[in-house]
Amino acid sequence: LATLIHTNRRRPPASLGGSPSASLQPRSLTRLGHHPFVARAGRPSRRGLGAVRAESVESLRTDLLGVLEDTPGISRGQRLSMEESTKLEEIISRLSEMNPTTEPNSSPLLPGNYQLMCVFKPGANVSFTDLNSWRRYLTGTGPSPVQSLVTGNTRQVNGVYQMLDIDGMERFENIVQFSDSTFLNLTAGIVDKPNPSLIRFRFEEGNFIFTRNPIDNSPLASQLTIPYPVPFKLLSLFGDETIGSLDTVYLDEGLRIAQGNKGSFFIFKRVESLPTTAAEEKRYLDDRADIEAPEGGVPASKLPVVICPAQFGVPPDYYSLQEALIQRGHMGVYTAELSRPEWLKIVPATLTKDYWTGELKPNTTLQFYYDAITKAYQRARKMHPESKVNFVGHSIGGWILRCWLKDHLTEEEQQKYVASVTTLGTPHNPPPENSIWKAFDQTRGLLKFVNEEAPGAYIDGVRYTCVVGNATKGRVEGLSVSKPETIESAVAFVSYLPLCGNGEAEGDGIVPVETALMGDERCNKIVIDGAKHSAFLPSPGPSIKLPDDWLWYGSESCMDQWANSALL
């Protein structure tokens, strides 16, 4: 679980798997065995600390729970004596050897809700006030002492919980319950699974949640959410600063034991549900990148959909579009999970020769976007393995999608797994050859590469559709701040001019019609009267939502003109 205080950038928050670290320690159960697993003369004989009974999983589990239950004042690993810590280490070593679940990552037992019972580092007591604890943390050999403030004080923390979802969203939801009305939720996405028991994860976001006024404890009209003060997504730009790991060394129907990348052990028990408020808040915190058709709702007879966002678009910007597609009968809708800070990853490309010569390649410049599409596609395939997938790309997400398909799926795979490719307001075509804007090329070679490598509707059996609106004609005459429509026209003029060489063209306010319609005869082309480019404006925080009557591609009346014919 990430710590409440982020002490410095080089030492990211601790987690339910220990402090995230760029260096991943290899799993080594031999290290657990340096205390021989035998009864020792002179050891106290109180229940739970005597010699371990006959070697059976059930007896070992009983011994382990006996240590935890018989230790006065124990709180998730705190106040354990060295003797008790040694005892736990011995029991965990034997349980690991007798683990009934040999490949936890693929076991149906792993996903679910858990409560943290104990966390301890063999041979070390961790305390916020202990200088040795800080020394071990700063040298990378121990968990953060700040973690003890979260997991080690029963007077402040009622419970620490974890929700594992490895089949759908592939996420951890970490929850700290401070009181009946105060929670901390921390979300981590699974990065990879290097072996059958190890999971690497990256922290993505966190929020404090208050259901009552934190100052006077008075009821709130609606719950208060305060962002966690550590910019996980920004830190991810600097490498593996927010990555941690959990190695599941024991797993059964009710007990899970994992070792973090700093050596700490975490003992969890399975629970039926998360704390009520936190469980409800999880859906709010989750980007809702995926929506499945609910049981008893509209019959889900149509294929799943993967959405590729516009530049600086994030999953919440497409909630209404997702819901509308579900209502139209699609099995599930999956949005490529992008964050706005991730777009900073294109900055290094501006310092390369390819940028200045207009020869940029998507697979190097936009790898972060490729990764997001890959994960969304994999989630859709995992949930619906027998179904093809519809792809919908908004704005530049459309041509990035075209190139992703070329780079990640063979022609045979596209024919087998891809049902349709639909683009909404996507600038497919370059400026005219005789235009001075042809040499300018805003994409610095990216669009040229796409059109050369993945030209038009080039895969037989895949339905291609280009959709564009004609709501705004570009012009600069008569500009007046008192007349919003003139501002829209001026913005359109500035956007259309470098895209098609004609600032006075018609389009959706950002992309002109002639740029959005591919010339390939096999591609269906739909122009929607009055449709605008987007219903949101990106901002450093949540996007600015435009009025409900703002007509865009996701509006019901617009979807009536493209969704039924473009998607299968």
Coordinates of C-alpha atoms in Angstrom, one line a residue:
L1 CA 0.0 0.0 0.0
A2 CA 1.4 3.4 -1.0
T3 CA 2.5 5.4 2.0
L4 CA 0.7 8.5 3.1
I5 CA 3.8 10.7 2.6
H6 CA 6.0 10.7 -0.4
T7 CA 9.3 11.5 1.1
N8 CA 11.3 12.0 -2.1
R9 CA 11.1 11.2 -5.8
R10 CA 13.8 8.6 -5.6
R11 CA 11.9 6.7 -3.0
P12 CA 8.3 6.4 -4.1
P13 CA 5.5 5.4 -1.7
A14 CA 5.4 2.0 -0.1
S15 CA 2.7 -0.4 -1.1
L16 CA 0.9 -3.5 -0.1
G17 CA 3.8 -5.1 -2.0
G18 CA 6.6 -3.0 -0.4
S19 CA 8.1 0.2 -1.7
P20 CA 8.0 0.3 -5.5
S21 CA 11.5 0.0 -6.9
A22 CA 13.1 0.0 -10.3
S23 CA 15.2 -3.0 -9.4
L24 CA 13.2 -6.2 -8.9
Q25 CA 14.7 -8.7 -6.5
P26 CA 14.5 -12.3 -7.7
R27 CA 12.3 -14.6 -5.7
S28 CA 14.4 -16.7 -3.3
L29 CA 12.7 -19.0 -0.9
T30 CA 16.1 -20.3 0.2
R31 CA 16.5 -17.0 1.9
L32 CA 13.5 -17.9 4.1
G33 CA 15.1 -21.0 5.3
H34 CA 18.0 -19.5 7.2
H35 CA 16.2 -20.2 10.4
P36 CA 16.0 -24.0 10.6
F37 CA 12.4 -25.2 10.8
V38 CA 12.8 -27.3 14.0
A39 CA 11.7 -27.1 17.6
R40 CA 14.4 -25.3 19.6
A41 CA 15.2 -25.9 23.2
G42 CA 14.3 -23.1 25.6
R43 CA 11.8 -21.5 23.2
P44 CA 8.6 -20.3 25.0
S45 CA 5.9 -22.9 25.0
R46 CA 2.8 -20.6 24.9
R47 CA 0.3 -21.5 22.2
G48 CA 1.4 -20.3 18.8
L49 CA 5.1 -20.1 19.7
G50 CA 5.9 -23.8 20.5
A51 CA 7.3 -26.3 18.0
V52 CA 5.3 -26.5 14.8
R53 CA 3.2 -29.6 14.6
A54 CA 3.2 -32.3 12.0
E55 CA 3.8 -31.0 8.6
S56 CA 0.4 -30.4 7.0
V57 CA -1.0 -27.3 5.3
E58 CA -3.9 -27.2 7.8
S59 CA -1.7 -27.4 10.9
L60 CA 0.7 -24.8 9.5
R61 CA -2.2 -22.4 8.8
T62 CA -3.4 -23.0 12.4
D63 CA 0.1 -22.2 13.7
L64 CA 0.3 -19.1 11.6
L65 CA -3.0 -17.8 12.8
G66 CA -2.1 -18.7 16.3
V67 CA 0.9 -16.4 16.2
L68 CA -1.2 -13.6 15.0
E69 CA -4.1 -14.1 17.3
D70 CA -2.0 -14.7 20.4
T71 CA 0.2 -11.6 20.1
P72 CA -1.3 -8.9 22.3
G73 CA -1.8 -5.6 20.5
I74 CA -0.6 -6.9 17.1
S75 CA -1.6 -4.7 14.2
R76 CA -0.6 -5.9 10.8
G77 CA 3.0 -6.8 11.7
Q78 CA 3.7 -4.2 14.2
R79 CA 4.8 -5.1 17.8
L80 CA 6.0 -8.5 16.7
S81 CA 9.0 -9.6 18.7
M82 CA 12.0 -11.0 16.8
E83 CA 11.0 -14.5 18.1
E84 CA 7.5 -14.1 16.7
S85 CA 8.8 -12.7 13.4
T86 CA 11.1 -15.8 13.2
K87 CA 8.2 -18.1 13.9
L88 CA 6.1 -16.5 11.1
E89 CA 9.1 -16.8 8.7
E90 CA 9.5 -20.5 9.5
I91 CA 5.8 -21.2 8.9
I92 CA 5.7 -19.2 5.7
S93 CA 8.8 -21.1 4.4
R94 CA 7.0 -24.4 5.0
L95 CA 3.7 -23.2 3.6
S96 CA 5.5 -22.0 0.5
E97 CA 7.0 -25.5 0.0
M98 CA 3.6 -27.1 0.4
N99 CA 1.7 -24.4 -1.6
P100 CA -1.4 -26.1 -3.1
T101 CA -1.5 -23.5 -5.8
T102 CA 1.6 -23.9 -8.0
E103 CA 0.8 -21.2 -10.5
P104 CA -1.1 -18.4 -8.6
N105 CA -1.3 -15.9 -11.4
S106 CA -3.4 -18.3 -13.5
S107 CA -5.5 -19.6 -10.6
P108 CA -9.2 -18.6 -10.2
L109 CA -8.4 -18.3 -6.5
L110 CA -6.2 -15.2 -6.9
P111 CA -8.8 -12.5 -7.9
G112 CA -11.0 -11.2 -5.1
N113 CA -11.2 -9.1 -2.0
Y114 CA -8.7 -9.4 0.8
Q115 CA -8.0 -7.9 4.2
L116 CA -4.4 -7.4 5.4
M117 CA -3.8 -9.3 8.6
C118 CA 0.0 -8.8 9.0
V119 CA 3.0 -7.3 7.3
F120 CA 6.5 -7.8 8.5
K121 CA 10.1 -7.8 7.3
P122 CA 12.1 -10.8 8.4
G123 CA 14.9 -9.8 10.8
A124 CA 13.8 -6.1 11.0
N125 CA 11.3 -4.1 13.0
V126 CA 10.1 -1.1 11.0
S127 CA 9.2 2.1 12.8
F128 CA 8.7 5.7 11.8
T129 CA 10.9 6.9 14.7
D130 CA 13.6 4.3 14.2
L131 CA 16.8 5.6 12.5
N132 CA 17.7 2.1 11.3
S133 CA 14.4 1.8 9.6
W134 CA 15.1 5.0 7.7
R135 CA 18.6 3.9 6.9
R136 CA 17.4 0.6 5.4
Y137 CA 14.7 2.5 3.4
L138 CA 17.1 5.1 2.0
T139 CA 19.6 2.4 1.0
G140 CA 16.9 0.4 -0.8
T141 CA 17.0 -2.6 1.5
G142 CA 13.8 -2.0 3.5
P143 CA 10.2 -0.8 3.3
S144 CA 9.3 2.8 4.0
P145 CA 9.0 3.7 7.7
V146 CA 6.1 5.9 6.8
Q147 CA 4.2 2.7 5.9
S148 CA 4.1 1.9 9.6
L149 CA 2.0 5.0 10.2
V150 CA -0.6 3.5 7.9
T151 CA -0.6 -0.1 8.7
G152 CA 0.6 -0.1 12.3
N153 CA -1.8 1.9 14.4
T154 CA -5.1 0.4 15.3
R155 CA -6.3 3.6 16.9
Q156 CA -6.1 5.4 13.5
V157 CA -6.6 2.6 11.0
N158 CA -9.5 0.3 11.1
G159 CA -8.5 -1.9 8.2
V160 CA -6.3 -2.2 5.1
Y161 CA -7.9 -4.0 2.2
Q162 CA -6.9 -5.0 -1.3
M163 CA -9.1 -5.9 -4.3
L164 CA -7.3 -7.9 -7.0
D165 CA -8.7 -7.9 -10.6
I166 CA -6.4 -9.8 -12.9
D167 CA -8.9 -11.0 -15.4
G168 CA -10.7 -7.8 -16.4
M169 CA -9.2 -4.4 -15.7
E170 CA -5.9 -6.0 -14.4
R171 CA -5.7 -3.7 -11.4
F172 CA -5.2 -3.6 -7.6
E173 CA -7.5 -1.4 -5.5
N174 CA -5.8 -0.7 -2.2
I175 CA -8.0 0.7 0.5
V176 CA -7.2 2.1 3.9
Q177 CA -10.2 2.6 6.2
F178 CA -9.3 5.3 8.8
S179 CA -12.9 5.4 10.2
D180 CA -16.4 4.7 9.2
S181 CA -16.4 7.9 7.1
T182 CA -12.7 8.3 6.0
F183 CA -10.9 6.2 3.4
L184 CA -7.9 6.3 1.2
N185 CA -8.1 4.5 -2.2
L186 CA -5.0 3.8 -4.2
T187 CA -5.1 2.2 -7.6
A188 CA -2.3 0.3 -9.3
G189 CA -2.3 -1.3 -12.7
I190 CA -0.6 -4.6 -13.5
V191 CA 2.5 -4.1 -15.6
D192 CA 3.4 -7.7 -16.3
K193 CA 3.7 -11.2 -14.8
P194 CA 7.3 -12.3 -15.3
N195 CA 6.6 -15.7 -13.8
P196 CA 3.6 -17.8 -12.6
S197 CA 3.7 -16.3 -9.1
L198 CA 5.1 -12.7 -9.6
I199 CA 3.0 -9.6 -10.5
R200 CA 4.6 -6.3 -11.2
F201 CA 2.4 -3.2 -10.8
R202 CA 2.5 0.5 -11.2
F203 CA 0.7 3.0 -9.0
E204 CA -1.6 5.2 -11.1
E205 CA -3.8 7.3 -8.8
G206 CA -5.1 7.9 -5.3
N207 CA -7.9 9.7 -3.5
F208 CA -8.9 10.4 0.1
I209 CA -12.7 10.0 0.5
F210 CA -14.7 11.6 3.2
T211 CA -18.4 10.8 3.7
R212 CA -18.6 13.3 6.7
N213 CA -17.0 16.6 7.2
P214 CA -13.4 15.8 8.3
I215 CA -13.3 18.9 10.6
D216 CA -16.6 18.8 12.5
N217 CA -17.8 15.3 11.5
S218 CA -21.1 16.7 10.2
P219 CA -22.9 14.9 7.4
L220 CA -22.0 15.9 3.8
A221 CA -24.5 16.4 1.0
S222 CA -22.2 14.3 -1.2
Q223 CA -18.9 12.6 -0.4
L224 CA -15.8 14.7 -0.5
T225 CA -12.9 13.4 -2.7
I226 CA -9.4 14.9 -2.3
P227 CA -6.6 13.7 -4.7
Y228 CA -3.7 11.9 -3.1
P229 CA -0.7 14.3 -3.1
V230 CA 1.7 12.1 -5.1
P231 CA 1.6 12.5 -8.9
F232 CA 2.0 8.8 -9.8
K233 CA 1.3 9.3 -13.6
L234 CA 3.8 12.1 -13.8
L235 CA 6.5 10.1 -11.9
S236 CA 5.9 7.2 -14.3
L237 CA 7.5 9.4 -17.0
F238 CA 10.8 9.2 -15.3
G239 CA 11.1 5.4 -15.4
D240 CA 10.1 2.7 -12.9
E241 CA 9.7 5.1 -10.0
T242 CA 6.1 3.9 -9.2
I243 CA 6.6 0.2 -9.9
G244 CA 6.5 -2.5 -7.2
S245 CA 5.9 -6.2 -7.1
L246 CA 4.2 -9.0 -5.2
D247 CA 5.3 -12.6 -5.3
T248 CA 2.5 -14.9 -4.2
V249 CA 4.3 -17.6 -2.1
Y250 CA 1.1 -19.3 -0.8
L251 CA -2.5 -19.3 -1.9
D252 CA -5.6 -21.2 -0.9
E253 CA -9.4 -20.5 -0.6
G254 CA -9.0 -18.2 2.4
L255 CA -5.4 -17.3 2.8
R256 CA -2.9 -15.5 0.6
I257 CA 0.8 -14.7 1.5
A258 CA 2.9 -12.6 -0.8
Q259 CA 6.4 -11.1 -0.6
G260 CA 7.2 -7.6 -1.8
N261 CA 10.2 -6.4 -3.7
K262 CA 11.8 -5.1 -0.5
G263 CA 11.5 -8.4 1.3
S264 CA 8.4 -7.7 3.4
F265 CA 5.8 -10.4 3.8
F266 CA 2.0 -9.6 3.5
I267 CA -0.5 -12.0 5.0
F268 CA -4.1 -11.6 3.7
K269 CA -7.3 -13.3 4.5
R270 CA -10.1 -13.4 1.9
V271 CA -13.2 -11.4 2.7
E272 CA -16.6 -11.3 0.9
S273 CA -16.6 -7.6 0.3
L274 CA -14.7 -4.3 0.8
P275 CA -15.9 -1.6 3.2
T276 CA -19.2 -0.4 2.0
T277 CA -18.3 3.2 1.2
A278 CA -14.9 2.2 -0.3
A279 CA -16.6 -0.4 -2.5
E280 CA -19.1 2.1 -3.8
E281 CA -16.3 4.6 -4.3
K282 CA -14.3 2.2 -6.3
R283 CA -16.5 2.6 -9.4
Y284 CA -16.1 6.4 -9.0
L285 CA -12.3 6.2 -8.8
D286 CA -12.0 3.7 -11.5
D287 CA -11.6 5.4 -14.9
R288 CA -14.4 3.1 -16.1
A289 CA -12.3 2.4 -19.1
D290 CA -14.4 -0.8 -19.5
I291 CA -18.2 -1.3 -19.4
E292 CA -19.9 -4.6 -19.9
A293 CA -23.5 -5.1 -20.9
P294 CA -25.5 -5.6 -17.6
E295 CA -27.6 -8.7 -17.1
G296 CA -31.2 -8.1 -17.7
G297 CA -30.5 -5.0 -19.8
V298 CA -30.6 -4.5 -23.5
P299 CA -29.8 -7.8 -25.2
A300 CA -26.1 -7.8 -26.0
S301 CA -26.1 -9.1 -29.6
K302 CA -23.5 -6.8 -31.1
L303 CA -19.7 -7.2 -31.0
P304 CA -17.5 -5.5 -28.4
V305 CA -16.0 -2.1 -29.1
V306 CA -12.5 -0.6 -28.4
I307 CA -12.3 3.2 -28.3
C308 CA -9.1 5.1 -29.2
P309 CA -9.3 8.6 -27.7
A310 CA -8.4 12.0 -29.2
Q311 CA -5.2 13.7 -28.2
F312 CA -5.3 14.5 -24.5
G313 CA -8.5 12.5 -24.2
V314 CA -9.0 10.3 -21.2
P315 CA -11.5 7.5 -20.4
P316 CA -14.0 9.7 -18.5
D317 CA -14.4 11.8 -21.6
Y318 CA -16.0 8.8 -23.3
Y319 CA -18.4 7.7 -20.5
S320 CA -21.5 8.8 -22.4
L321 CA -20.3 7.2 -25.7
Q322 CA -19.6 4.0 -23.8
E323 CA -23.1 3.9 -22.2
A324 CA -24.7 4.7 -25.5
L325 CA -23.0 1.8 -27.3
I326 CA -24.0 -0.5 -24.5
Q327 CA -27.6 0.7 -24.9
R328 CA -27.3 -0.1 -28.6
G329 CA -26.6 -3.8 -27.7
H330 CA -22.8 -4.1 -27.7
M331 CA -21.4 -6.8 -25.4
G332 CA -18.8 -4.5 -23.9
V333 CA -16.9 -1.2 -24.6
Y334 CA -13.2 -0.7 -23.8
T335 CA -11.4 2.6 -23.9
A336 CA -7.6 2.8 -24.3
E337 CA -6.4 4.1 -21.0
L338 CA -4.4 7.2 -21.5
S339 CA -3.4 10.0 -19.1
R340 CA -2.6 13.6 -20.1
P341 CA 0.9 13.5 -18.7
E342 CA 1.7 10.6 -20.9
W343 CA 1.6 12.9 -23.9
L344 CA 4.8 14.4 -22.6
K345 CA 6.5 11.3 -23.8
I346 CA 6.5 12.6 -27.3
V347 CA 8.8 15.5 -26.3
P348 CA 12.0 13.6 -26.7
A349 CA 11.0 12.9 -30.4
T350 CA 11.1 16.7 -31.1
L351 CA 14.9 16.6 -30.4
T352 CA 15.6 13.9 -33.0
K353 CA 16.7 14.2 -36.6
D354 CA 13.5 12.4 -37.8
Y355 CA 11.4 15.2 -36.3
W356 CA 13.2 17.9 -38.2
T357 CA 13.3 16.0 -41.4
G358 CA 9.6 14.9 -41.1
E359 CA 10.4 11.2 -40.8
L360 CA 8.9 10.3 -37.4
K361 CA 7.6 6.8 -36.9
P362 CA 4.5 6.0 -34.8
N363 CA 6.0 2.9 -33.2
T364 CA 8.7 5.0 -31.5
T365 CA 7.0 8.3 -31.0
L366 CA 3.7 7.0 -29.8
Q367 CA 4.6 3.7 -28.1
F368 CA 2.6 4.8 -25.0
Y369 CA -0.5 5.0 -27.1
Y370 CA 0.2 1.7 -28.8
D371 CA 0.5 0.1 -25.3
A372 CA -2.9 1.6 -24.3
I373 CA -4.6 0.2 -27.4
T374 CA -3.0 -3.2 -26.9
K375 CA -4.2 -3.5 -23.3
A376 CA -7.8 -2.4 -24.3
Y377 CA -7.8 -4.9 -27.2
Q378 CA -6.5 -7.7 -24.9
R379 CA -9.2 -7.0 -22.3
A380 CA -11.9 -7.1 -25.0
R381 CA -10.5 -10.4 -26.4
K382 CA -10.2 -11.9 -22.9
M383 CA -13.8 -11.1 -22.0
H384 CA -15.2 -12.1 -25.4
P385 CA -12.7 -14.7 -26.9
E386 CA -15.2 -15.9 -29.5
S387 CA -16.0 -12.4 -30.9
K388 CA -14.4 -10.1 -33.3
V389 CA -13.8 -6.5 -32.2
N390 CA -15.1 -3.2 -33.5
F391 CA -12.5 -0.3 -33.3
V392 CA -13.6 3.4 -33.0
G393 CA -10.9 6.1 -33.3
H394 CA -11.7 9.7 -32.4
S395 CA -9.6 12.5 -33.9
I396 CA -5.9 11.5 -34.2
G397 CA -6.8 8.3 -32.4
G398 CA -8.2 7.1 -35.8
W399 CA -4.9 7.2 -37.7
I400 CA -2.9 6.0 -34.7
L401 CA -5.3 3.0 -34.6
R402 CA -4.7 2.4 -38.3
C403 CA -1.0 2.2 -37.7
W404 CA -1.4 0.1 -34.6
L405 CA -3.4 -2.5 -36.5
K406 CA -0.6 -2.6 -39.2
D407 CA 2.2 -3.0 -36.6
H408 CA 0.5 -5.4 -34.1
L409 CA -1.8 -7.7 -36.2
T410 CA -1.0 -9.5 -39.3
E411 CA -3.4 -9.3 -42.2
E412 CA -4.7 -12.8 -41.3
E413 CA -5.2 -11.7 -37.7
Q414 CA -7.1 -8.6 -38.7
Q415 CA -9.4 -10.6 -40.9
K416 CA -10.0 -13.1 -38.1
Y417 CA -10.3 -10.7 -35.1
V418 CA -11.3 -7.2 -36.4
A419 CA -14.9 -6.6 -37.5
S420 CA -14.7 -2.9 -38.3
V421 CA -12.6 0.3 -38.1
T422 CA -14.6 3.5 -37.7
T423 CA -13.0 7.0 -37.4
L424 CA -14.7 10.1 -36.0
G425 CA -13.3 13.4 -37.2
T426 CA -9.9 11.9 -38.0
P427 CA -7.4 13.9 -40.2
H428 CA -6.5 11.1 -42.6
N429 CA -5.4 13.0 -45.7
P430 CA -2.4 15.2 -45.9
P431 CA -2.6 18.8 -47.3
P432 CA -2.7 19.1 -51.2
E433 CA 0.6 18.5 -53.0
N434 CA 0.6 22.1 -54.4
S435 CA 0.0 23.6 -50.9
I436 CA 2.8 25.3 -48.9
W437 CA 1.3 23.4 -45.9
K438 CA 2.4 20.1 -47.4
A439 CA 6.0 20.8 -46.5
F440 CA 4.9 22.0 -43.0
D441 CA 3.3 18.7 -41.9
Q442 CA 2.1 19.1 -38.4
T443 CA 2.6 15.4 -37.7
R444 CA 6.3 15.5 -38.8
G445 CA 6.0 12.4 -40.9
L446 CA 3.7 10.3 -38.8
L447 CA 0.6 10.7 -41.0
K448 CA 2.7 10.1 -44.1
F449 CA 4.0 6.9 -42.6
V450 CA 0.5 5.7 -41.8
N451 CA -0.8 6.4 -45.3
E452 CA 2.1 4.6 -46.9
E453 CA 2.1 1.6 -44.6
A454 CA -1.6 1.2 -43.9
P455 CA -3.3 2.9 -46.9
G456 CA -7.1 3.3 -46.8
A457 CA -9.4 0.2 -46.4
Y458 CA -6.7 -2.3 -47.2
I459 CA -7.8 -5.4 -45.3
D460 CA -10.5 -7.5 -47.0
G461 CA -13.4 -8.4 -44.8
V462 CA -12.9 -5.4 -42.4
R463 CA -15.6 -2.7 -42.6
Y464 CA -14.1 0.8 -42.8
T465 CA -16.1 3.9 -42.1
C466 CA -15.0 7.6 -42.0
V467 CA -17.3 10.0 -40.1
V468 CA -17.1 13.7 -40.1
G469 CA -19.3 16.7 -39.2
N470 CA -19.8 19.9 -41.1
A471 CA -21.0 22.1 -38.3
T472 CA -18.5 24.9 -38.8
K473 CA -17.3 26.9 -41.8
G474 CA -13.9 28.5 -41.2
R475 CA -13.7 32.3 -41.4
V476 CA -12.0 35.2 -39.6
E477 CA -14.1 38.1 -40.8
G478 CA -16.5 39.7 -38.2
L479 CA -14.7 38.1 -35.2
S480 CA -16.3 39.3 -32.0
V481 CA -15.9 38.0 -28.4
S482 CA -19.6 38.8 -27.9
K483 CA -20.5 36.3 -30.7
P484 CA -19.4 32.8 -29.8
E485 CA -20.1 31.5 -33.3
T486 CA -17.5 33.9 -34.7
I487 CA -14.9 32.5 -32.3
E488 CA -15.7 29.0 -33.4
S489 CA -15.3 30.0 -37.0
A490 CA -12.0 31.6 -36.3
V491 CA -10.7 28.6 -34.5
A492 CA -11.9 26.4 -37.3
F493 CA -10.1 28.6 -39.9
V494 CA -6.8 28.3 -38.0
S495 CA -7.2 24.5 -37.7
Y496 CA -8.4 23.8 -41.2
L497 CA -5.7 25.9 -43.0
P498 CA -2.7 23.7 -42.2
L499 CA -4.7 20.5 -42.6
C500 CA -6.2 21.1 -46.1
G501 CA -4.7 24.4 -47.2
N502 CA -8.2 26.1 -47.1
G503 CA -9.1 27.9 -43.9
E504 CA -12.6 28.5 -45.2
A505 CA -13.5 24.9 -45.6
E506 CA -16.4 23.1 -43.8
G507 CA -15.8 20.7 -41.1
D508 CA -16.4 19.8 -37.4
G509 CA -14.6 22.8 -36.1
I510 CA -11.2 21.1 -35.9
V511 CA -11.0 18.8 -38.9
P512 CA -12.2 19.7 -42.4
V513 CA -14.5 17.3 -44.2
E514 CA -12.0 16.8 -47.1
T515 CA -9.3 15.8 -44.7
A516 CA -11.4 13.3 -42.7
L517 CA -12.7 11.2 -45.7
M518 CA -10.3 8.7 -47.0
G519 CA -10.2 8.4 -50.8
D520 CA -10.4 4.6 -50.8
E521 CA -13.7 3.5 -52.5
R522 CA -14.0 0.6 -50.1
C523 CA -14.3 3.0 -47.2
N524 CA -17.8 4.1 -46.2
K525 CA -18.1 7.9 -45.9
I526 CA -20.6 9.7 -43.6
V527 CA -21.0 13.4 -43.3
I528 CA -23.2 14.5 -40.4
D529 CA -25.0 17.8 -40.6
G530 CA -24.2 20.0 -37.6
A531 CA -21.8 17.6 -35.8
K532 CA -18.9 19.1 -34.0
H533 CA -15.5 17.6 -33.1
S534 CA -15.9 16.9 -29.4
A535 CA -18.1 17.4 -26.3
F536 CA -15.2 18.1 -24.0
L537 CA -12.2 20.4 -23.7
P538 CA -9.0 18.9 -22.2
S539 CA -7.6 20.7 -19.1
P540 CA -4.9 20.0 -16.5
G541 CA -7.7 18.6 -14.3
P542 CA -10.9 16.9 -15.4
S543 CA -12.0 17.9 -18.9
I544 CA -14.4 20.8 -19.3
K545 CA -17.7 19.3 -20.4
L546 CA -19.6 21.2 -23.0
P547 CA -23.4 21.8 -22.8
D548 CA -25.6 18.7 -23.2
D549 CA -27.1 20.1 -26.4
W550 CA -23.7 20.4 -27.9
L551 CA -24.0 18.1 -31.0
W552 CA -21.0 15.8 -31.5
Y553 CA -20.3 12.3 -32.7
G554 CA -21.4 10.8 -29.4
S555 CA -24.7 12.5 -29.4
E556 CA -27.7 10.2 -29.9
S557 CA -28.9 11.8 -33.1
C558 CA -25.4 11.6 -34.6
M559 CA -24.9 8.0 -33.5
D560 CA -28.1 7.2 -35.3
Q561 CA -26.3 8.2 -38.5
W562 CA -23.2 6.1 -38.1
A563 CA -23.2 3.6 -35.2
N564 CA -25.7 1.1 -36.7
S565 CA -24.2 1.0 -40.2
A566 CA -20.5 1.2 -39.2
L567 CA -20.4 -1.2 -36.2
L568 CA -21.2 -4.9 -36.3

